[in-house]
mmCIF file of C-alpha atoms in Angstrom:
data_model
loop_
_atom_site.group_PDB
_atom_site.id
_atom_site.type_symbol
_atom_site.label_atom_id
_atom_site.label_comp_id
_atom_site.label_asym_id
_atom_site.label_seq_id
_atom_site.Cartn_x
_atom_site.Cartn_y
_atom_site.Cartn_z
ATOM 1 C CA UNK V 1 -59.865 -109.785 -41.318
ATOM 2 C CA UNK V 2 -57.033 -112.233 -41.178
ATOM 3 C CA UNK V 3 -53.725 -110.503 -40.560
ATOM 4 C CA UNK V 4 -50.637 -112.157 -42.161
ATOM 5 C CA UNK V 5 -48.460 -114.670 -40.355
ATOM 6 C CA UNK V 6 -46.717 -113.050 -37.323
ATOM 7 C CA UNK V 7 -49.173 -110.145 -36.851
ATOM 8 C CA UNK V 8 -52.037 -109.377 -34.732
ATOM 9 C CA UNK V 9 -54.942 -107.093 -35.728
ATOM 10 C CA UNK V 10 -55.899 -104.743 -32.738
ATOM 11 C CA UNK V 11 -58.334 -101.913 -32.030
ATOM 12 C CA UNK V 12 -56.603 -99.611 -29.769
ATOM 13 C CA UNK V 13 -58.511 -98.364 -26.792
ATOM 14 C CA UNK V 14 -59.895 -94.905 -26.902
ATOM 15 C CA UNK V 15 -58.137 -92.045 -25.110
ATOM 16 C CA UNK V 16 -60.238 -90.509 -22.625
ATOM 17 C CA UNK V 17 -61.877 -87.051 -24.006
ATOM 18 C CA UNK V 18 -62.829 -85.906 -20.578
ATOM 19 C CA UNK V 19 -61.117 -85.790 -17.124
ATOM 20 C CA UNK V 20 -62.587 -87.321 -14.052
ATOM 21 C CA UNK V 21 -63.752 -83.957 -12.943
ATOM 22 C CA UNK V 22 -65.684 -83.456 -16.133
ATOM 23 C CA UNK V 23 -63.345 -81.323 -18.035
ATOM 24 C CA UNK V 24 -62.958 -81.991 -21.879
ATOM 25 C CA UNK V 25 -59.750 -82.639 -23.116
ATOM 26 C CA UNK V 26 -58.639 -80.855 -26.496
ATOM 27 C CA UNK V 27 -56.725 -83.486 -29.023
ATOM 28 C CA UNK V 28 -53.366 -81.716 -28.130
ATOM 29 C CA UNK V 29 -53.905 -82.432 -24.354
ATOM 30 C CA UNK V 30 -54.683 -86.066 -24.779
ATOM 31 C CA UNK V 31 -50.856 -87.097 -24.839
ATOM 32 C CA UNK V 32 -49.075 -89.944 -26.491
ATOM 33 C CA UNK V 33 -50.794 -92.704 -28.428
ATOM 34 C CA UNK V 34 -52.599 -95.396 -26.572
ATOM 35 C CA UNK V 35 -50.407 -98.627 -26.051
ATOM 36 C CA UNK V 36 -52.991 -100.915 -25.075
ATOM 37 C CA UNK V 37 -55.965 -102.497 -27.058
ATOM 38 C CA UNK V 38 -58.192 -105.551 -27.875
ATOM 39 C CA UNK V 39 -56.979 -108.358 -30.129
ATOM 40 C CA UNK V 40 -59.628 -108.790 -33.116
ATOM 41 C CA UNK V 41 -57.605 -111.488 -34.875
ATOM 42 C CA UNK V 42 -54.279 -113.363 -34.856
ATOM 43 C CA UNK V 43 -52.143 -114.421 -37.743
ATOM 44 C CA UNK V 44 -50.906 -117.573 -38.187
ATOM 45 C CA UNK V 45 -47.868 -118.968 -36.410
ATOM 46 C CA UNK V 46 -44.609 -117.234 -37.674
ATOM 47 C CA UNK V 47 -42.019 -119.008 -39.018
ATOM 48 C CA UNK V 48 -38.349 -117.881 -37.935
ATOM 49 C CA UNK V 49 -35.192 -117.971 -40.029
ATOM 50 C CA UNK V 50 -34.143 -121.165 -38.455
ATOM 51 C CA UNK V 51 -37.620 -122.775 -39.239
ATOM 52 C CA UNK V 52 -39.001 -122.869 -35.625
ATOM 53 C CA UNK V 53 -42.517 -121.721 -35.164
ATOM 54 C CA UNK V 54 -43.358 -118.659 -33.053
ATOM 55 C CA UNK V 55 -47.015 -118.763 -31.793
ATOM 56 C CA UNK V 56 -49.162 -115.755 -31.474
ATOM 57 C CA UNK V 57 -49.113 -114.274 -27.981
ATOM 58 C CA UNK V 58 -52.377 -113.465 -27.799
ATOM 59 C CA UNK V 59 -55.683 -114.715 -29.253
ATOM 60 C CA UNK V 60 -58.950 -112.800 -30.098
ATOM 61 C CA UNK V 61 -60.774 -110.883 -27.216
ATOM 62 C CA UNK V 62 -57.356 -110.732 -25.216
ATOM 63 C CA UNK V 63 -56.289 -107.334 -24.053
ATOM 64 C CA UNK V 64 -52.863 -106.481 -24.911
ATOM 65 C CA UNK V 65 -50.153 -103.806 -24.270
ATOM 66 C CA UNK V 66 -47.617 -103.227 -27.137
ATOM 67 C CA UNK V 67 -44.625 -101.166 -27.785
ATOM 68 C CA UNK V 68 -45.319 -97.411 -28.047
ATOM 69 C CA UNK V 69 -44.674 -96.932 -31.853
ATOM 70 C CA UNK V 70 -45.363 -100.657 -32.593
ATOM 71 C CA UNK V 71 -47.760 -101.500 -35.438
ATOM 72 C CA UNK V 72 -48.904 -100.270 -38.581
ATOM 73 C CA UNK V 73 -52.107 -98.016 -38.484
ATOM 74 C CA UNK V 74 -55.284 -98.554 -40.772
ATOM 75 C CA UNK V 75 -58.296 -96.848 -41.224
ATOM 76 C CA UNK V 76 -61.496 -98.895 -41.723
ATOM 77 C CA UNK V 77 -64.826 -96.880 -41.945
ATOM 78 C CA UNK V 78 -63.287 -93.990 -40.198
ATOM 79 C CA UNK V 79 -62.079 -96.173 -37.167
ATOM 80 C CA UNK V 80 -58.119 -96.708 -36.669
ATOM 81 C CA UNK V 81 -56.782 -100.169 -36.161
ATOM 82 C CA UNK V 82 -53.288 -101.682 -35.924
ATOM 83 C CA UNK V 83 -51.416 -104.595 -37.237
ATOM 84 C CA UNK V 84 -48.895 -105.275 -34.779
ATOM 85 C CA UNK V 85 -45.975 -107.837 -35.038
ATOM 86 C CA UNK V 86 -45.791 -110.618 -32.336
ATOM 87 C CA UNK V 87 -42.485 -109.344 -31.158
ATOM 88 C CA UNK V 88 -44.028 -106.117 -30.366
ATOM 89 C CA UNK V 89 -46.294 -107.179 -27.802
ATOM 90 C CA UNK V 90 -45.388 -106.516 -24.175
ATOM 91 C CA UNK V 91 -47.935 -108.245 -22.035
ATOM 92 C CA UNK V 92 -51.212 -109.939 -22.391
ATOM 93 C CA UNK V 93 -54.344 -109.423 -20.149
ATOM 94 C CA UNK V 94 -56.622 -112.420 -20.599
#
């Protein structure tokens, strides 16, 4: 999978289905969407309106934190992934 320029292809981290004490959580109790995940692929550098190049903030294998509602969800083989814009990345944990 090769994302378009200016995008990262991310596998969001799974939300816990069980508490540390062993209680299973129903879907309604899991809380907000995950805001972290693993970069599976990075698109080419983005060209800004002024013609400057904006490099990908992360590379394949990096763990990233992204904006809460950032990204476009896609489902492939019953698994959810995200295409997230470079500008929606908050932090990179290499």
